[in-house]
PDB file of C-alpha atoms in Angstrom:
ATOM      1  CA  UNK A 301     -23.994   1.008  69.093  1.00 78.00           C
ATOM      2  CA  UNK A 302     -24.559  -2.698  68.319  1.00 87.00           C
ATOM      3  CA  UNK A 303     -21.454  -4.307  70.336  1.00 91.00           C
ATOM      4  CA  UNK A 304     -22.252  -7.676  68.342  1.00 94.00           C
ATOM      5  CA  UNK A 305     -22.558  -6.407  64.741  1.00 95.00           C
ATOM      6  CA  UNK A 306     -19.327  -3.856  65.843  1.00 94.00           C
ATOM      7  CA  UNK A 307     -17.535  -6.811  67.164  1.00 95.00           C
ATOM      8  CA  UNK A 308     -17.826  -8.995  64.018  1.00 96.00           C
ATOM      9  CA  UNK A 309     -16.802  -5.903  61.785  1.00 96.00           C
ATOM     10  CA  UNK A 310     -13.900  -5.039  63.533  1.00 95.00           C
ATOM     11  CA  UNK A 311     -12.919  -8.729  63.274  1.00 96.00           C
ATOM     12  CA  UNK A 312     -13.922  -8.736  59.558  1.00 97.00           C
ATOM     13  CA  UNK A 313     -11.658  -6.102  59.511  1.00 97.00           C
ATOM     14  CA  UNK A 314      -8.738  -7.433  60.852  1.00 96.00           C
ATOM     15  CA  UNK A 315      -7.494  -9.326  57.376  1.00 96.00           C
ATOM     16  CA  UNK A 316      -6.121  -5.408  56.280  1.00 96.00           C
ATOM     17  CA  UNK A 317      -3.327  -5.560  58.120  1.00 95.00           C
ATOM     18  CA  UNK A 318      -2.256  -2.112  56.674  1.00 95.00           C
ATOM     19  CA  UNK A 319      -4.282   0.236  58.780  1.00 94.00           C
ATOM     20  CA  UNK A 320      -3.934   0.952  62.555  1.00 93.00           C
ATOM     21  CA  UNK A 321      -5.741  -0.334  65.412  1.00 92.00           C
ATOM     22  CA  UNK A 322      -7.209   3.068  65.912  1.00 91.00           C
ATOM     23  CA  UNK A 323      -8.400   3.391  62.029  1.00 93.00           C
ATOM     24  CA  UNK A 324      -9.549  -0.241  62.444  1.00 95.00           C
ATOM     25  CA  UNK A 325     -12.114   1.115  65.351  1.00 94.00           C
ATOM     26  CA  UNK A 326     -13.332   3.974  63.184  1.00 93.00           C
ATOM     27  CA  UNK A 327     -14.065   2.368  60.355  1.00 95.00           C
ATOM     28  CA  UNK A 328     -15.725  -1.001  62.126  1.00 95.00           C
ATOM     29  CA  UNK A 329     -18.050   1.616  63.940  1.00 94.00           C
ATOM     30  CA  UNK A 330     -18.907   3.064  61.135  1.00 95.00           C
ATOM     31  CA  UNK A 331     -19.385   0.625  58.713  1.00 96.00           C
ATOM     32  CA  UNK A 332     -21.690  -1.604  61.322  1.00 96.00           C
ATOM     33  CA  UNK A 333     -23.762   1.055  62.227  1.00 95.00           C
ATOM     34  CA  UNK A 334     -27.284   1.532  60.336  1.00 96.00           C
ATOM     35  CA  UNK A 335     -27.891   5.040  58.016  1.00 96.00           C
ATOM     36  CA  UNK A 336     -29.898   6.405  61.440  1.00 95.00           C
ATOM     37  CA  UNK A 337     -27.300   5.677  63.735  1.00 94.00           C
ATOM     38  CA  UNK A 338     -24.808   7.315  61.742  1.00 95.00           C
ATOM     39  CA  UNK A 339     -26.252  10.402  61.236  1.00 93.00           C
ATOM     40  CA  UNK A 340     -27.053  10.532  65.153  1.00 92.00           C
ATOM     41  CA  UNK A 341     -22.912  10.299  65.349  1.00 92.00           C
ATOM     42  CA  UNK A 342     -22.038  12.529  63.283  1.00 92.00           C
ATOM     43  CA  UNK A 343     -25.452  15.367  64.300  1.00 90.00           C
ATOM     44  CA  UNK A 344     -23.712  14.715  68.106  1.00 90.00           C
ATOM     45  CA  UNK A 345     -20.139  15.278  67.033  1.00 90.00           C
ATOM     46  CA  UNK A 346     -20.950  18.687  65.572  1.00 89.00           C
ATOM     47  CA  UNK A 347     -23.478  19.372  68.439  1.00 89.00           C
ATOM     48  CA  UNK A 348     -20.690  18.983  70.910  1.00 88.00           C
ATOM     49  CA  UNK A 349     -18.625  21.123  69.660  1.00 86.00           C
ATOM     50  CA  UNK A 350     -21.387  23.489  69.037  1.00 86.00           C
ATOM     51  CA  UNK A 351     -21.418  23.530  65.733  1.00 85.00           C
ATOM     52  CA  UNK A 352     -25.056  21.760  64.975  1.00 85.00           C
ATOM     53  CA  UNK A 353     -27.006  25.186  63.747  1.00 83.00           C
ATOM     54  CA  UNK A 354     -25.823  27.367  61.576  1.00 82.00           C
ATOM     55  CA  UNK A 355     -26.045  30.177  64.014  1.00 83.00           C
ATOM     56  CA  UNK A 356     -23.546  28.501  65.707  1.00 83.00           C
ATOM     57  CA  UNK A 357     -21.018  28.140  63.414  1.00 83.00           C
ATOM     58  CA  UNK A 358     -21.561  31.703  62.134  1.00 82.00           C
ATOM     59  CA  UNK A 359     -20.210  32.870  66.075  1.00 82.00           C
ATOM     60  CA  UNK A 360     -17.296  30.442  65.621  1.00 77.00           C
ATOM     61  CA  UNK A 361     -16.379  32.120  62.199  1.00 78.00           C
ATOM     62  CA  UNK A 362     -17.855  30.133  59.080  1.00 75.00           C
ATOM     63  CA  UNK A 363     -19.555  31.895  56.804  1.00 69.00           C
TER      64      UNK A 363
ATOM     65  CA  UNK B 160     -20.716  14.314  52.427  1.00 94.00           C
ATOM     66  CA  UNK B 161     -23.650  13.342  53.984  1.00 95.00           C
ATOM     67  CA  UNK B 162     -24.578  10.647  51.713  1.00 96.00           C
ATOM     68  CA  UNK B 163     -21.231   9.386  51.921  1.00 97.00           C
ATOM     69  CA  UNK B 164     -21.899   9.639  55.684  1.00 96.00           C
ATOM     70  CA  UNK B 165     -25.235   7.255  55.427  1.00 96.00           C
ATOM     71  CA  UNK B 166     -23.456   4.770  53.972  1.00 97.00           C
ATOM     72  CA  UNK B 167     -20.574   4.522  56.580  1.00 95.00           C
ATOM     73  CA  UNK B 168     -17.873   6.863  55.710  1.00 96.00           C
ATOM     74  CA  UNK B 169     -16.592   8.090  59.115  1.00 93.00           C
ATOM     75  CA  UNK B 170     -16.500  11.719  58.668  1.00 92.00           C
ATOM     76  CA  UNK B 171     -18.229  14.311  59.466  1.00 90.00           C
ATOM     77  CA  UNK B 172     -20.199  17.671  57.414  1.00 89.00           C
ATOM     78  CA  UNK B 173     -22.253  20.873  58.018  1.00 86.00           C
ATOM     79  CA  UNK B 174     -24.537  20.854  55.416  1.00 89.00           C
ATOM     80  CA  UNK B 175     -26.588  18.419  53.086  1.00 92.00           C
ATOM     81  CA  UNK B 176     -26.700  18.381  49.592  1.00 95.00           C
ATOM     82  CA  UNK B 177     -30.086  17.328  47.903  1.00 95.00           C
ATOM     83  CA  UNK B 178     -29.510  16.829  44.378  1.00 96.00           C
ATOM     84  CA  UNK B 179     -33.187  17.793  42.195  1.00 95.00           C
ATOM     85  CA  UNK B 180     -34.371  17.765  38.954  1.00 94.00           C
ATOM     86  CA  UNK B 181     -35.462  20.998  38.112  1.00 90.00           C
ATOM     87  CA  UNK B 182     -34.273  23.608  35.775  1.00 86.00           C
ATOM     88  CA  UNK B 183     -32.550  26.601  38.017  1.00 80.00           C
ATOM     89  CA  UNK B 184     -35.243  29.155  37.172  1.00 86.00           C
ATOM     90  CA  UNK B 185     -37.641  26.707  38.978  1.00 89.00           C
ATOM     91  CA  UNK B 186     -35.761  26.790  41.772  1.00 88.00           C
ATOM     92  CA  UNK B 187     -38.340  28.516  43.539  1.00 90.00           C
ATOM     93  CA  UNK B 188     -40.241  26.057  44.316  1.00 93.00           C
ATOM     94  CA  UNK B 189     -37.893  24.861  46.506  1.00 93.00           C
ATOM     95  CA  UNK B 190     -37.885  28.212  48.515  1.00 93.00           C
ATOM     96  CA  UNK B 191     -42.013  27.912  49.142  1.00 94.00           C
ATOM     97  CA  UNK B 192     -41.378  24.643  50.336  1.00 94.00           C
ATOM     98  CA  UNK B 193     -38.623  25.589  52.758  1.00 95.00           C
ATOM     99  CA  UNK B 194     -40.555  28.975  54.006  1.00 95.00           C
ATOM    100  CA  UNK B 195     -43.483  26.439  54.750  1.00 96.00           C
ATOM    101  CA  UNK B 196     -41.455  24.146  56.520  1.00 93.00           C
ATOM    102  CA  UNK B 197     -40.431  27.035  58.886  1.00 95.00           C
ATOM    103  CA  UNK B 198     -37.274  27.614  57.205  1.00 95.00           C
ATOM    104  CA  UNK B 199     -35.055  30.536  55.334  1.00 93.00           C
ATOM    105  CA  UNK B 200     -33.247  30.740  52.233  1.00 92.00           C
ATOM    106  CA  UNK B 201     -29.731  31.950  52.868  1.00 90.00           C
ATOM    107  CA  UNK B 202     -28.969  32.209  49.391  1.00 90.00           C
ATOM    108  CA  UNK B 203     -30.759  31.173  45.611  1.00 88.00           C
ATOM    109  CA  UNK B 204     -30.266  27.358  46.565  1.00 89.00           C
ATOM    110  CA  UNK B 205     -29.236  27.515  50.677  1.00 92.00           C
ATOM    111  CA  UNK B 206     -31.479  26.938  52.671  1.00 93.00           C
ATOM    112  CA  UNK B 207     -31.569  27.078  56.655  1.00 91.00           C
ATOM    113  CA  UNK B 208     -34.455  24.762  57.639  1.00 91.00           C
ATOM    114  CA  UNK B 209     -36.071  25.182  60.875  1.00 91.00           C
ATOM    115  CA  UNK B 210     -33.709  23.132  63.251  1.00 86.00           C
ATOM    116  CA  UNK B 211     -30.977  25.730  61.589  1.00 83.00           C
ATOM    117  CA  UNK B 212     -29.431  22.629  59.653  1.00 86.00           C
ATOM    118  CA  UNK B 213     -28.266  23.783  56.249  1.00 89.00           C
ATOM    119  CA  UNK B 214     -29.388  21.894  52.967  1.00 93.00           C
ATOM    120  CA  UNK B 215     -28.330  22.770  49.254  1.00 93.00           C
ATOM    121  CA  UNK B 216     -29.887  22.365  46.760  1.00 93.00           C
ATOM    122  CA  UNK B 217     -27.839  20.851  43.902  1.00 93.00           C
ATOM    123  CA  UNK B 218     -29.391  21.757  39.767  1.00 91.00           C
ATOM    124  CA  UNK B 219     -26.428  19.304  38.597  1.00 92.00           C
ATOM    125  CA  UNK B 220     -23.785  17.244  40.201  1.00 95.00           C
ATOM    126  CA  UNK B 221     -20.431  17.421  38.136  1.00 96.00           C
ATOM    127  CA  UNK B 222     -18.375  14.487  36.976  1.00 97.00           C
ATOM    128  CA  UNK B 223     -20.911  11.735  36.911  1.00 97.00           C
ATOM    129  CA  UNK B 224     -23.900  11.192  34.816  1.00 97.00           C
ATOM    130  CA  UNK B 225     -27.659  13.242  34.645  1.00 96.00           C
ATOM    131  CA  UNK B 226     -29.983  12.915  36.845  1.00 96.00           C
ATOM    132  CA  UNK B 227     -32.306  10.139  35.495  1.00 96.00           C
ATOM    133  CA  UNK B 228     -28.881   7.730  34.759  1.00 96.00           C
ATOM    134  CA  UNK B 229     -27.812   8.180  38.509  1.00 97.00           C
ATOM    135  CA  UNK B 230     -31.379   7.751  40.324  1.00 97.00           C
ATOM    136  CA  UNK B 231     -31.711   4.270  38.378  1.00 97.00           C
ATOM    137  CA  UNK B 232     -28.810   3.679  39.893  1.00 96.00           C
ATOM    138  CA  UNK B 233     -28.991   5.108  43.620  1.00 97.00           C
ATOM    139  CA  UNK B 234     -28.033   3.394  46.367  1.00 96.00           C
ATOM    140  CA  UNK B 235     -31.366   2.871  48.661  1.00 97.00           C
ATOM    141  CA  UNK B 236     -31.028   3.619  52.650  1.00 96.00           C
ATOM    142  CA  UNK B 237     -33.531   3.209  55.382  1.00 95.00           C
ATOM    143  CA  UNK B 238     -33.353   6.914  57.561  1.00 93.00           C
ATOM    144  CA  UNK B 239     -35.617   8.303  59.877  1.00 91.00           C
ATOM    145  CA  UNK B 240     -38.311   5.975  59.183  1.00 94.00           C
ATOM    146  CA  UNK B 241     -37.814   6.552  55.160  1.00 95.00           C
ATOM    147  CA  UNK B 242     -36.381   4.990  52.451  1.00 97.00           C
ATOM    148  CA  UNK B 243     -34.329   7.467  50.482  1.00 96.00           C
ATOM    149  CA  UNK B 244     -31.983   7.564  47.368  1.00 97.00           C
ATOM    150  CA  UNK B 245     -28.594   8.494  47.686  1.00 97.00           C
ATOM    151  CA  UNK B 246     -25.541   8.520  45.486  1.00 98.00           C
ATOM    152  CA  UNK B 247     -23.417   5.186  45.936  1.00 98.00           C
ATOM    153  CA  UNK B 248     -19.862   5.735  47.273  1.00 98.00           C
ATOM    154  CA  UNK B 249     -18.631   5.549  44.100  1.00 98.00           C
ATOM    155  CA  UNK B 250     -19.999   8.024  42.350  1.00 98.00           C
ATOM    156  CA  UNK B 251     -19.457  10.582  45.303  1.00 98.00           C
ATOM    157  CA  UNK B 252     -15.896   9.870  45.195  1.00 98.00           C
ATOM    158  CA  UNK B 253     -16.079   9.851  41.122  1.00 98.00           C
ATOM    159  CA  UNK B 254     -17.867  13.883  41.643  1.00 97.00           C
ATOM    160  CA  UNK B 255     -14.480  14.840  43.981  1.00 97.00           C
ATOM    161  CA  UNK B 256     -12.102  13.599  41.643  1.00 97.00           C
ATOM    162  CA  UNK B 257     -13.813  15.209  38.855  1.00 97.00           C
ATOM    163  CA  UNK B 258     -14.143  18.606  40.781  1.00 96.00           C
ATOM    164  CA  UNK B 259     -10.925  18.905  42.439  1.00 95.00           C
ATOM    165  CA  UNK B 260     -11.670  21.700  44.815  1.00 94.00           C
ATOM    166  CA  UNK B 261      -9.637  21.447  48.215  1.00 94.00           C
ATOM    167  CA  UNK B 262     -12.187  20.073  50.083  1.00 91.00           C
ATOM    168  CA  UNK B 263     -13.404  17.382  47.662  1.00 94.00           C
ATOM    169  CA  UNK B 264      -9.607  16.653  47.378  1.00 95.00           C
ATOM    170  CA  UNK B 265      -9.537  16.384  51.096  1.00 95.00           C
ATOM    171  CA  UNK B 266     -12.270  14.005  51.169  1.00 95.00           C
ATOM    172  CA  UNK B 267     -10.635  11.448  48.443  1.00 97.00           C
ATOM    173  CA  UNK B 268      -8.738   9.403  50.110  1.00 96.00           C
ATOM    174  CA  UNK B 269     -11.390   8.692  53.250  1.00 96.00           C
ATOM    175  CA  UNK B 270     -13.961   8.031  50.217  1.00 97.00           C
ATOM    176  CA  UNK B 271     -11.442   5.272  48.820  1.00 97.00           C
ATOM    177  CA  UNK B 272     -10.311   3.973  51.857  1.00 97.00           C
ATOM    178  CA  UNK B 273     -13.946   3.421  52.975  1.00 97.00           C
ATOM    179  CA  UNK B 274     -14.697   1.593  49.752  1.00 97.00           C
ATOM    180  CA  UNK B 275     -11.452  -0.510  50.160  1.00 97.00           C
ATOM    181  CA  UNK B 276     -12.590  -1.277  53.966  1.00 97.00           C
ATOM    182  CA  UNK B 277     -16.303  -2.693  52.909  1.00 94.00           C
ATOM    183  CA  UNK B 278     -15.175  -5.388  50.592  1.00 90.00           C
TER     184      UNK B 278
END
């Protein structure tokens, strides 16, 4: 994560004072990140909860 | 989702939809290129590639307009080292509101938020 460019988001993001601190977070991690380095988020997010290959996710019970 | 995802939408999905322009019965085309990428097809237009991620293969995409009125106006993103078309936020959301299902209606308000959020 690029603290700088997450840094200025989340301050960019501070003029909506109708969302929480913790929304606030989400969405200025997000939003600063490049296309690459979301997708490596959101491929590690299912891969730690072992749900990355569809093989996987068949064991856990999706179809 | 996963367009939506590229373009900073904090959620998450488990499979990627590819939007093409091809008539259904060519559709098969699409399966040689999977088998020869080392993938399966789980079903006419599923495919399992060979990392076991899960792409679909979408003939149409409902609510918005064809193909050639949408690519003119993709939204370009640099990923793994390409540059790729992908439907702009608002059209995504504009597909969900059209289709209604649960999970598109799910999706809705993270869609509008986001778009809210990057003005």
């Amino acid at each position: 994560m690029n603290k700088k460019k997450f840094e200025m988001e989340r301050k960019r993001l501070e003029k909506f004072q109708d969302i929480s601190e913790h929304e606030r977070i989400l969405f200025a991690m997000s939003l600063s990140a490049s296309p690459d380095e979301r997708w490596e988020r959101h491929e590690n997010f299912l891969r730690s909860h072992g749900l990355f290959k569809h093989s996987e996710r068949k064991a856990f019970g999706f179809k | 989702m996963s367009a939506a995802i590229l373009q900073g939408v904090p959620a998450t999905t488990i499979d990627t939809d590819i939007w093409v322009e091809l008539p259904e019965r060519q559709f098969v085309r699409l399966t040689t290129i999977v088998m020869k990428q080392g993938g399966a097809m789980l079903a006419p237009t599923v495919a399992a590639l060979s990392d076991d991620s899960i792409v679909n293969f979408l003939p149409r995409v409902d609510g918005i307009g064809d193909f050639s009125a949408e690519f003119s106006d993709a939204c370009w993103l640099r990923w793994q080292g390409m540059k790729i078309p992908a439907l702009p936020l608002e059209k995504i959301l504009a597909s969900k509101q059209f289709l209604k299902r649960p999970k598109d209606v799910a999706h809705i308000p993270l869609l509008k938020e986001t778009l809210r959020l990057k003005k």
